[in-house]
mmCIF file with all atom_site columns, C-alpha atoms in Angstrom:
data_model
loop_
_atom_site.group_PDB
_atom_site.id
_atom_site.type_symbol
_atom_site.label_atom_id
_atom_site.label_alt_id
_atom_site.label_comp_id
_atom_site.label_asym_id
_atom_site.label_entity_id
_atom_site.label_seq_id
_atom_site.pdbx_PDB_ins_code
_atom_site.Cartn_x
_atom_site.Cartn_y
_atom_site.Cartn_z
_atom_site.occupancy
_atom_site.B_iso_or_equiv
_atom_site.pdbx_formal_charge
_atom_site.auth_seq_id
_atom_site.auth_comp_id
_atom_site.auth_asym_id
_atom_site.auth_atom_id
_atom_site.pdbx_PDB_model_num
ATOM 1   C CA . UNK A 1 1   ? -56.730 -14.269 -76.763  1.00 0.00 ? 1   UNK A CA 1
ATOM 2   C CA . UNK A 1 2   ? -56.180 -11.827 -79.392  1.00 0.00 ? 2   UNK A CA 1
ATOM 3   C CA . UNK A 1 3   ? -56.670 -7.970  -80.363  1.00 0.00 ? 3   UNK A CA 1
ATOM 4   C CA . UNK A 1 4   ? -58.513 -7.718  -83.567  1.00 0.00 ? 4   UNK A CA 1
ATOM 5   C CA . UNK A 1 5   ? -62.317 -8.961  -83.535  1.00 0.00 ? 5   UNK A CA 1
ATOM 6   C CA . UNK A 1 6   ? -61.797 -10.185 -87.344  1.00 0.00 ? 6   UNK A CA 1
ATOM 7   C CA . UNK A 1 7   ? -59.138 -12.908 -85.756  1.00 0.00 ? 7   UNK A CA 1
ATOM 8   C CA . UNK A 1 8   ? -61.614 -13.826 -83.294  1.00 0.00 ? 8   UNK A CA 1
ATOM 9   C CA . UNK A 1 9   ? -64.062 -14.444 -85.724  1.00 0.00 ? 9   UNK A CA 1
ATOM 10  C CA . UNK A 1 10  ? -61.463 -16.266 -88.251  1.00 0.00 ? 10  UNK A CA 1
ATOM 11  C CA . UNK A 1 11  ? -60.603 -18.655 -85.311  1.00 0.00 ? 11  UNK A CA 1
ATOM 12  C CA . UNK A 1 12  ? -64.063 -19.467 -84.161  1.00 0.00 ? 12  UNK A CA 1
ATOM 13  C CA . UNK A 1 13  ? -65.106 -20.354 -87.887  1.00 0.00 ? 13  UNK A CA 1
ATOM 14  C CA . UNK A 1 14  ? -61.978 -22.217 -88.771  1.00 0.00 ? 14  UNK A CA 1
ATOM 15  C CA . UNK A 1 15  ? -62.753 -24.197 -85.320  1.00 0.00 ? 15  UNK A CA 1
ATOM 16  C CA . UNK A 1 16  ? -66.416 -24.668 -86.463  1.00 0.00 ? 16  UNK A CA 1
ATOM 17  C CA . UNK A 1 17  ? -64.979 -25.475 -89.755  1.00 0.00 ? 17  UNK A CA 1
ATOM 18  C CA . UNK A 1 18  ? -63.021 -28.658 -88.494  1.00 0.00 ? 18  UNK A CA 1
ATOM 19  C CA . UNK A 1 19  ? -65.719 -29.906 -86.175  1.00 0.00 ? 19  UNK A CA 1
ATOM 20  C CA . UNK A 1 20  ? -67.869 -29.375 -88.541  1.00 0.00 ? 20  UNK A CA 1
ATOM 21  C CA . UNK A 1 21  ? -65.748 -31.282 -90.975  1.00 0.00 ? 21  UNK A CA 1
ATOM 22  C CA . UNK A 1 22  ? -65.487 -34.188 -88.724  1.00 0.00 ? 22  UNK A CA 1
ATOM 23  C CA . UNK A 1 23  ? -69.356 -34.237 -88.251  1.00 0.00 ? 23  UNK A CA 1
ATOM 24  C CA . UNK A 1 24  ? -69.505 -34.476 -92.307  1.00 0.00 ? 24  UNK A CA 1
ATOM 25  C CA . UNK A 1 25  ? -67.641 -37.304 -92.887  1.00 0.00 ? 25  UNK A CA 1
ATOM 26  C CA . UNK A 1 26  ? -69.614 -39.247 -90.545  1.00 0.00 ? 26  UNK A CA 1
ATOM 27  C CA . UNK A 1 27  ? -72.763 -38.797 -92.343  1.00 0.00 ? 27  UNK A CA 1
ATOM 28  C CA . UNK A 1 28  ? -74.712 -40.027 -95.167  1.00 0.00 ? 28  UNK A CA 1
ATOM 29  C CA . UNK A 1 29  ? -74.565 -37.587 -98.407  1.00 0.00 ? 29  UNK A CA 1
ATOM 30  C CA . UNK A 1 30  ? -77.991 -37.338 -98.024  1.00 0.00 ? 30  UNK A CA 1
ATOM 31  C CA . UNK A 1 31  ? -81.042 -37.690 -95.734  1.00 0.00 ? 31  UNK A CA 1
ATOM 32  C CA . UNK A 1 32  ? -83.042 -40.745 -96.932  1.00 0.00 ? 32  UNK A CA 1
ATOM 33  C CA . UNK A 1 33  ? -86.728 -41.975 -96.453  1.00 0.00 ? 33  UNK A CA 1
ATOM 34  C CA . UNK A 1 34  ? -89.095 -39.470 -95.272  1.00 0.00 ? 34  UNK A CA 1
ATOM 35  C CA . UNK A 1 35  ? -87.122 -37.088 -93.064  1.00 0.00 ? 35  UNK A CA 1
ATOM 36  C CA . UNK A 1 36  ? -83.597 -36.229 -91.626  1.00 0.00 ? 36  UNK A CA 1
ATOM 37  C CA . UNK A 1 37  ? -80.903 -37.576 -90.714  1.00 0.00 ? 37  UNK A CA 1
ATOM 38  C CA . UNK A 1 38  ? -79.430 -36.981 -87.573  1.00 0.00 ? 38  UNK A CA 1
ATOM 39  C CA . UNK A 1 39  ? -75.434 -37.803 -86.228  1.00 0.00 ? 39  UNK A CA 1
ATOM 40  C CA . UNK A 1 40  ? -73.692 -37.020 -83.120  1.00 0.00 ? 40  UNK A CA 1
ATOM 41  C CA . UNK A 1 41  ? -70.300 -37.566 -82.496  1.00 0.00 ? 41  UNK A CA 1
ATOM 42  C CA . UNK A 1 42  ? -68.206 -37.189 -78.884  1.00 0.00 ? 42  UNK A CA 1
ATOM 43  C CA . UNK A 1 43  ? -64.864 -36.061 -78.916  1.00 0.00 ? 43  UNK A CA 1
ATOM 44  C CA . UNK A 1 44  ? -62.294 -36.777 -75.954  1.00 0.00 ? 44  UNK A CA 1
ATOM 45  C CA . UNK A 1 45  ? -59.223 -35.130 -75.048  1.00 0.00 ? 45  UNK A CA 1
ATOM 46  C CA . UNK A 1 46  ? -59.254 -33.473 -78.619  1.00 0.00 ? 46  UNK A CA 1
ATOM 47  C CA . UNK A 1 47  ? -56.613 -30.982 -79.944  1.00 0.00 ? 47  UNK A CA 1
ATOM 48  C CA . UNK A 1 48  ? -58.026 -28.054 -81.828  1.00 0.00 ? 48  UNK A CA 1
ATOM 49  C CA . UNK A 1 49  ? -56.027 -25.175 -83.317  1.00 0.00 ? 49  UNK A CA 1
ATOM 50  C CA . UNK A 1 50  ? -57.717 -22.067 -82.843  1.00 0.00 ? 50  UNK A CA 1
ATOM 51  C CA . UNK A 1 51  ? -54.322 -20.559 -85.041  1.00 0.00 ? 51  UNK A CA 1
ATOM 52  C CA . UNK A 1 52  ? -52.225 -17.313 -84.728  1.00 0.00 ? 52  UNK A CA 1
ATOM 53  C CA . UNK A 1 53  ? -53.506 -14.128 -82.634  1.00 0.00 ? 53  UNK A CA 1
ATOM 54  C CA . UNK A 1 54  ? -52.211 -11.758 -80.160  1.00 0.00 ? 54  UNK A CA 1
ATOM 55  C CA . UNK A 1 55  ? -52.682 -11.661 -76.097  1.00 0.00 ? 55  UNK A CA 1
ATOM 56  C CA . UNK A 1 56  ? -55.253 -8.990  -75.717  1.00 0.00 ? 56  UNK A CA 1
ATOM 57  C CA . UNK A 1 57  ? -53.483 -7.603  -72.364  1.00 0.00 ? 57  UNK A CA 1
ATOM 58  C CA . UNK A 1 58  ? -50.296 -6.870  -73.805  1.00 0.00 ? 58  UNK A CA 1
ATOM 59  C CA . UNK A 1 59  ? -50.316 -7.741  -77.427  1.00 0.00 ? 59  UNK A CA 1
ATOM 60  C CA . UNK A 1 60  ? -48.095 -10.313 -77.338  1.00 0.00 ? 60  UNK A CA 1
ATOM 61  C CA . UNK A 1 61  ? -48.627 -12.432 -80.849  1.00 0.00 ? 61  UNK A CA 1
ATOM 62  C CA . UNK A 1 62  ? -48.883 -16.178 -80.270  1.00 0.00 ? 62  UNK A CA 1
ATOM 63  C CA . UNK A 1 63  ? -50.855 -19.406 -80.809  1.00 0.00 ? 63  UNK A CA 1
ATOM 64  C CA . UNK A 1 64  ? -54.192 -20.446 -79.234  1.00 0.00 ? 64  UNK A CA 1
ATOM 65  C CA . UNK A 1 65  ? -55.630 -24.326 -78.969  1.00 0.00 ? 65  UNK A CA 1
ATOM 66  C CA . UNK A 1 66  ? -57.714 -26.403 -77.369  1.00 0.00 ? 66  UNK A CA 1
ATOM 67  C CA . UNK A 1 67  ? -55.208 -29.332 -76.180  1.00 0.00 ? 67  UNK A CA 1
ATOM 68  C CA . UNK A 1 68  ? -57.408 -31.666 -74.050  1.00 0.00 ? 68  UNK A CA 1
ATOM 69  C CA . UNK A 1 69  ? -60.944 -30.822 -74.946  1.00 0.00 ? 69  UNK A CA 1
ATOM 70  C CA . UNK A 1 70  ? -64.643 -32.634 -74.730  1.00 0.00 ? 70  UNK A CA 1
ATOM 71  C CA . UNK A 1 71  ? -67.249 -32.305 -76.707  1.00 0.00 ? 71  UNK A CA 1
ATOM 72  C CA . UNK A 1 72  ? -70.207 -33.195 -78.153  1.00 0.00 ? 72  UNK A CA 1
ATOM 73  C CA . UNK A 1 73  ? -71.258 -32.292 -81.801  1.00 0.00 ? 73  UNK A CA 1
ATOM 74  C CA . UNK A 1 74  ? -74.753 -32.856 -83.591  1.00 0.00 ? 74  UNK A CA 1
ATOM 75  C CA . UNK A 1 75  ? -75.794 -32.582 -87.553  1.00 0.00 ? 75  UNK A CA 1
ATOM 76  C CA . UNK A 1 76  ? -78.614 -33.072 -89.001  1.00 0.00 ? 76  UNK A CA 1
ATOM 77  C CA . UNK A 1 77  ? -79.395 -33.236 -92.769  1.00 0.00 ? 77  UNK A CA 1
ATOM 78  C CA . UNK A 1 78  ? -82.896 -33.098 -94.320  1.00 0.00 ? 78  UNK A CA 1
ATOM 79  C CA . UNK A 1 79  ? -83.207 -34.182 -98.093  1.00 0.00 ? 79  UNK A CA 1
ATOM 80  C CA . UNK A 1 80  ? -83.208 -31.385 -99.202  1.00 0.00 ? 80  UNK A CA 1
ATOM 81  C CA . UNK A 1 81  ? -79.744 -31.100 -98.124  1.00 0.00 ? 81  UNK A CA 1
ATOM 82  C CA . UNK A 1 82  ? -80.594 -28.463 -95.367  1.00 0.00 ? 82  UNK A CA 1
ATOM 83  C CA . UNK A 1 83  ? -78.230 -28.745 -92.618  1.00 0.00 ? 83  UNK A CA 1
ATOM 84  C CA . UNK A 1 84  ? -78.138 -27.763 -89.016  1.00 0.00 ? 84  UNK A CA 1
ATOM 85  C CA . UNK A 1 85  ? -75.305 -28.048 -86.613  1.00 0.00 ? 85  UNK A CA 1
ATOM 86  C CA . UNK A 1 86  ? -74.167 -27.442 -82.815  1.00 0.00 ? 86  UNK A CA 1
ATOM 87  C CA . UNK A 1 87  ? -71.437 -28.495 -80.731  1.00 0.00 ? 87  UNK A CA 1
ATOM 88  C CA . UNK A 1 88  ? -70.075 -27.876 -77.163  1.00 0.00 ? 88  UNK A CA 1
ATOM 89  C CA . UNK A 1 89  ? -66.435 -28.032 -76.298  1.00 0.00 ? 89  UNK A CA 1
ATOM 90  C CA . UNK A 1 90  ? -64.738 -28.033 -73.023  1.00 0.00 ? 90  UNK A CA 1
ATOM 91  C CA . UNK A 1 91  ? -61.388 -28.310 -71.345  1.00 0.00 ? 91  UNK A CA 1
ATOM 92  C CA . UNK A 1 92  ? -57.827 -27.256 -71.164  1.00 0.00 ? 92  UNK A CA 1
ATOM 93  C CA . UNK A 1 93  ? -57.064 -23.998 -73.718  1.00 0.00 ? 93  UNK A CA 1
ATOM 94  C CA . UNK A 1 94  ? -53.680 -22.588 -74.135  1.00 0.00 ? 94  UNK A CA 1
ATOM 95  C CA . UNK A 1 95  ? -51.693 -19.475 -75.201  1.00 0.00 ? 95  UNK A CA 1
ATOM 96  C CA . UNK A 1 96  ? -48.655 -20.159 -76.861  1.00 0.00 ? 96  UNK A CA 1
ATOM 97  C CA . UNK A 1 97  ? -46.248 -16.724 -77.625  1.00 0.00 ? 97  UNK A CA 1
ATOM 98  C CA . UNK A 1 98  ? -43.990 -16.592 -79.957  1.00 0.00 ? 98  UNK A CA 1
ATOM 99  C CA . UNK A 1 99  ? -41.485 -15.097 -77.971  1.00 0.00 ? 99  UNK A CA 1
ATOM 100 C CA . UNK A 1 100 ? -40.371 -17.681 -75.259  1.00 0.00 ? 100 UNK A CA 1
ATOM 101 C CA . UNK A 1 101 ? -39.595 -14.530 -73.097  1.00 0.00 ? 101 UNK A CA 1
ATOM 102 C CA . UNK A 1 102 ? -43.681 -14.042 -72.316  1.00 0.00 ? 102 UNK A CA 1
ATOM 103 C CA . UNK A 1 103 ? -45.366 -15.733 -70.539  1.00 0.00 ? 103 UNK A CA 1
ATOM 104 C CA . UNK A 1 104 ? -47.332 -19.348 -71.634  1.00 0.00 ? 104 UNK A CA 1
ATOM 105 C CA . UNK A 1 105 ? -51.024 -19.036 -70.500  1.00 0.00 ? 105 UNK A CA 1
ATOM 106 C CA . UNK A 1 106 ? -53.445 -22.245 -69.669  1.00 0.00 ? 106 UNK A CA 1
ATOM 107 C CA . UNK A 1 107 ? -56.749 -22.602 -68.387  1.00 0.00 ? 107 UNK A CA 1
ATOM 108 C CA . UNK A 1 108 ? -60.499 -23.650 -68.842  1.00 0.00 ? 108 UNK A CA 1
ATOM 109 C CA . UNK A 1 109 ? -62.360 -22.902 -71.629  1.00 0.00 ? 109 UNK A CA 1
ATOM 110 C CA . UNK A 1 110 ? -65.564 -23.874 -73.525  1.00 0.00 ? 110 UNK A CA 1
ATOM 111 C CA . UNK A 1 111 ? -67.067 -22.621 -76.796  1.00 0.00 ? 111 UNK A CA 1
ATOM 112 C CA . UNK A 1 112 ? -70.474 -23.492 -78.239  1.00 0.00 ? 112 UNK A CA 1
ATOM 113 C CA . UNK A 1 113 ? -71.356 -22.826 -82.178  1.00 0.00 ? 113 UNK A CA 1
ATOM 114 C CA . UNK A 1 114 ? -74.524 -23.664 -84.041  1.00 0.00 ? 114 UNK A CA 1
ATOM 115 C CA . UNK A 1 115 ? -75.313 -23.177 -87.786  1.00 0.00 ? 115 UNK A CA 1
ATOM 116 C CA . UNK A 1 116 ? -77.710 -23.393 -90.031  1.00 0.00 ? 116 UNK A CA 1
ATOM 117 C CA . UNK A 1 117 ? -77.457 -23.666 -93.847  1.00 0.00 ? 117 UNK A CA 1
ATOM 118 C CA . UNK A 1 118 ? -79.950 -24.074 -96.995  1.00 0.00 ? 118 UNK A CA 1
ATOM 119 C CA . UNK A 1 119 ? -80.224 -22.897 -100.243 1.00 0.00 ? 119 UNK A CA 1
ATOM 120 C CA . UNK A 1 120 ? -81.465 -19.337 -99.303  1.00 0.00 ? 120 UNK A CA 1
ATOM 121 C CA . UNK A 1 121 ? -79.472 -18.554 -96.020  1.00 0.00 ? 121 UNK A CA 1
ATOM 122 C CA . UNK A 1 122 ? -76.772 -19.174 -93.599  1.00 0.00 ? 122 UNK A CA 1
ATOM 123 C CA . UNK A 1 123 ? -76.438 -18.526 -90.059  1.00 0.00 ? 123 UNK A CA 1
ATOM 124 C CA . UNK A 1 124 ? -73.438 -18.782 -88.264  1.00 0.00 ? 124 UNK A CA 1
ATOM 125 C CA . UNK A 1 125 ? -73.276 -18.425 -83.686  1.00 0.00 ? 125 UNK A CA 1
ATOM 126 C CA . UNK A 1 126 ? -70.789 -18.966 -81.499  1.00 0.00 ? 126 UNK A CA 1
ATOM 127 C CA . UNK A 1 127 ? -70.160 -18.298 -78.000  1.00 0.00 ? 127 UNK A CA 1
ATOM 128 C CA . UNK A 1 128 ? -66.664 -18.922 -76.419  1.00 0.00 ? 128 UNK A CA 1
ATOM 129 C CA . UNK A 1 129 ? -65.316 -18.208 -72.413  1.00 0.00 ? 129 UNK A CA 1
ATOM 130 C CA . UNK A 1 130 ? -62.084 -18.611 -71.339  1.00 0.00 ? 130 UNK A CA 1
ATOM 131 C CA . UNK A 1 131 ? -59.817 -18.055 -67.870  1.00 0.00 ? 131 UNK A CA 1
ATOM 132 C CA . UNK A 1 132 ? -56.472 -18.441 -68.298  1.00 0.00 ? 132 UNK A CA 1
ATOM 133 C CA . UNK A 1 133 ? -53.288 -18.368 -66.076  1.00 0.00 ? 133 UNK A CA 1
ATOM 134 C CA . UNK A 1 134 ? -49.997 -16.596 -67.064  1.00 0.00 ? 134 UNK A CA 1
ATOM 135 C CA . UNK A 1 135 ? -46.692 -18.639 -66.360  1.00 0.00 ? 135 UNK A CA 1
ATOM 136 C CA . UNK A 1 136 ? -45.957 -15.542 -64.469  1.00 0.00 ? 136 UNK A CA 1
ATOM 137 C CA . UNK A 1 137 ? -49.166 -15.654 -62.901  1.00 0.00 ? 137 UNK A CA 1
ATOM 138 C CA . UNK A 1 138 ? -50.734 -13.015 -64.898  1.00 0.00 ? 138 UNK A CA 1
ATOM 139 C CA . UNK A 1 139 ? -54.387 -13.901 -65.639  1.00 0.00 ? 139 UNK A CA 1
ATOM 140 C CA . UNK A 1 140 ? -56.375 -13.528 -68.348  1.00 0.00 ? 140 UNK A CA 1
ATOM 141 C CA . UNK A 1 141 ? -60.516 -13.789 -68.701  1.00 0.00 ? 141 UNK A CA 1
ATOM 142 C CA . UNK A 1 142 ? -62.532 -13.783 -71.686  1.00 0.00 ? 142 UNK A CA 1
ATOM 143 C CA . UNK A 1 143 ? -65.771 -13.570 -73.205  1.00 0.00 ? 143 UNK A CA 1
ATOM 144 C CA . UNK A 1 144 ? -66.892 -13.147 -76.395  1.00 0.00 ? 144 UNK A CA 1
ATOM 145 C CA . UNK A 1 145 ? -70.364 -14.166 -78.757  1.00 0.00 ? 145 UNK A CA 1
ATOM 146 C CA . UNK A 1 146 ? -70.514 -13.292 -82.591  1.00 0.00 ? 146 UNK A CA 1
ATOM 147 C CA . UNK A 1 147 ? -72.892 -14.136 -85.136  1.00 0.00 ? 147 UNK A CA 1
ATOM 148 C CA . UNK A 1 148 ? -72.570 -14.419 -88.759  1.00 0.00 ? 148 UNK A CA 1
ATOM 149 C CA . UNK A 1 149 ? -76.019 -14.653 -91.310  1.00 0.00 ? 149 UNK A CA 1
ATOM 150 C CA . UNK A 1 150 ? -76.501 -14.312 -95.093  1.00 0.00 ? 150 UNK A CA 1
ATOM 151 C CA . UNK A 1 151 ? -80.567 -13.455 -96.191  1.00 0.00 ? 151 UNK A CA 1
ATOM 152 C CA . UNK A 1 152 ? -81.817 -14.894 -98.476  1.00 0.00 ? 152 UNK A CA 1
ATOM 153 C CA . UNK A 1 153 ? -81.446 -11.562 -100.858 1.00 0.00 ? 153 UNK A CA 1
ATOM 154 C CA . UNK A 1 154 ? -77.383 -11.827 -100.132 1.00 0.00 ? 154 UNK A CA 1
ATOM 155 C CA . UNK A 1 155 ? -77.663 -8.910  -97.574  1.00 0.00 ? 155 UNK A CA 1
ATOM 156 C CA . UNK A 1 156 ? -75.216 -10.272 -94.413  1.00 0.00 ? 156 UNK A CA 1
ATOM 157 C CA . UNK A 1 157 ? -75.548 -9.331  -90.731  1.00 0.00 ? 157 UNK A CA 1
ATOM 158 C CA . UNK A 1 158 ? -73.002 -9.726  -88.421  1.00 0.00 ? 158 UNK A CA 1
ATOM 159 C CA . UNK A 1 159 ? -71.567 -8.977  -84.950  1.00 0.00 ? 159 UNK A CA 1
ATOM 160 C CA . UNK A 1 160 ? -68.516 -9.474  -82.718  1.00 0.00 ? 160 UNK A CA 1
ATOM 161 C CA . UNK A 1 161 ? -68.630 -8.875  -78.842  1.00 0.00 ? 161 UNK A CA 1
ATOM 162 C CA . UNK A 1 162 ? -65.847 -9.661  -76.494  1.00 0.00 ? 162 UNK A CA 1
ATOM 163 C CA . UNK A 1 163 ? -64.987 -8.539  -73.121  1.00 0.00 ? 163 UNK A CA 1
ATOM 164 C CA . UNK A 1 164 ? -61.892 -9.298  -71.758  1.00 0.00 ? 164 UNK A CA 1
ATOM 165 C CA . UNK A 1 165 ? -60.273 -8.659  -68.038  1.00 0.00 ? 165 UNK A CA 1
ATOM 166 C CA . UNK A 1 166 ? -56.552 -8.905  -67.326  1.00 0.00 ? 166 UNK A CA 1
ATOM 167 C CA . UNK A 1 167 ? -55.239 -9.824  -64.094  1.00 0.00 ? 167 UNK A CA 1
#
């Protein structure tokens, strides 16, 4: 939940960031032998901050996270220290305000990212749905995909779509 796309984007790729950050540390440096390397890791009742943003049906700034999510994440590393990503999270998301006076929103939610880094490029997805319920019995839906690439001549492409319903 949130107004400005660049937030949306911020919070997708600092998520990203710390599953991808988890999926690091249990790996090798480097592939070895002849080929990649390949880890998965499955996450239960996880808690992920998504950070600050604002409630896109009335603005209201606040605090979203994934409090009881499930997932499953897989790297793989070539050695040539290429690296491809993609995990799938689901399960309880919530809306925090910051002002106790609006209403607290929880629901379902999943979001799937995949990258792919190398030396020459980077290429960032996500996708991420959510449908949440007001303490005052408001509702809010959500869906939004972005990407995020770098060519290999520097030039970035990038794009941010979200639709959201309020109820």
């Amino acid at each position: 939940m949130r107004i400005t796309k660049s937030g949306a984007v911020r919070g997708a790729i600092a998520a990203c960031a710390v599953v991808a950050t988890l999926a690091f540390g249990a790996m090798p440096a480097l592939a070895d032998g002849s080929g990649a390397q390949t880890n998965t890791i499955t996450m239960k009742n996880a808690y992920i901050p998504f950070g600050p943003g604002a409630n896109p049906c009335t603005g209201a700034s606040g605090t979203l996270a994934a409090t009881s999510v499930n997932g499953v994440l897989h790297e793989t590393i070539n050695k040539a220290g290429d690296i491809w990503d993609t995990g799938t999270l689901t399960g309880t998301f919530q809306f925090v305000p910051d002002d106790s006076t609006q209403p607290t929103y929880t629901g379902h939610g999943t979001t799937w990212f995949g990258d792919s880094f190398n030396n020459q490029n980077t290429v960032n997805h996500f996708t991420m749905n959510l449908n949440l319920t007001g303490t005052d019995g408001s509702s809010v839906t959500m869906h939004e995909n972005g990407h995020f690439g770098v060519s290999a001549s520097g030039i970035p492409n990038e794009f941010d779509h979200v639709t959201v319903t309020c109820g």
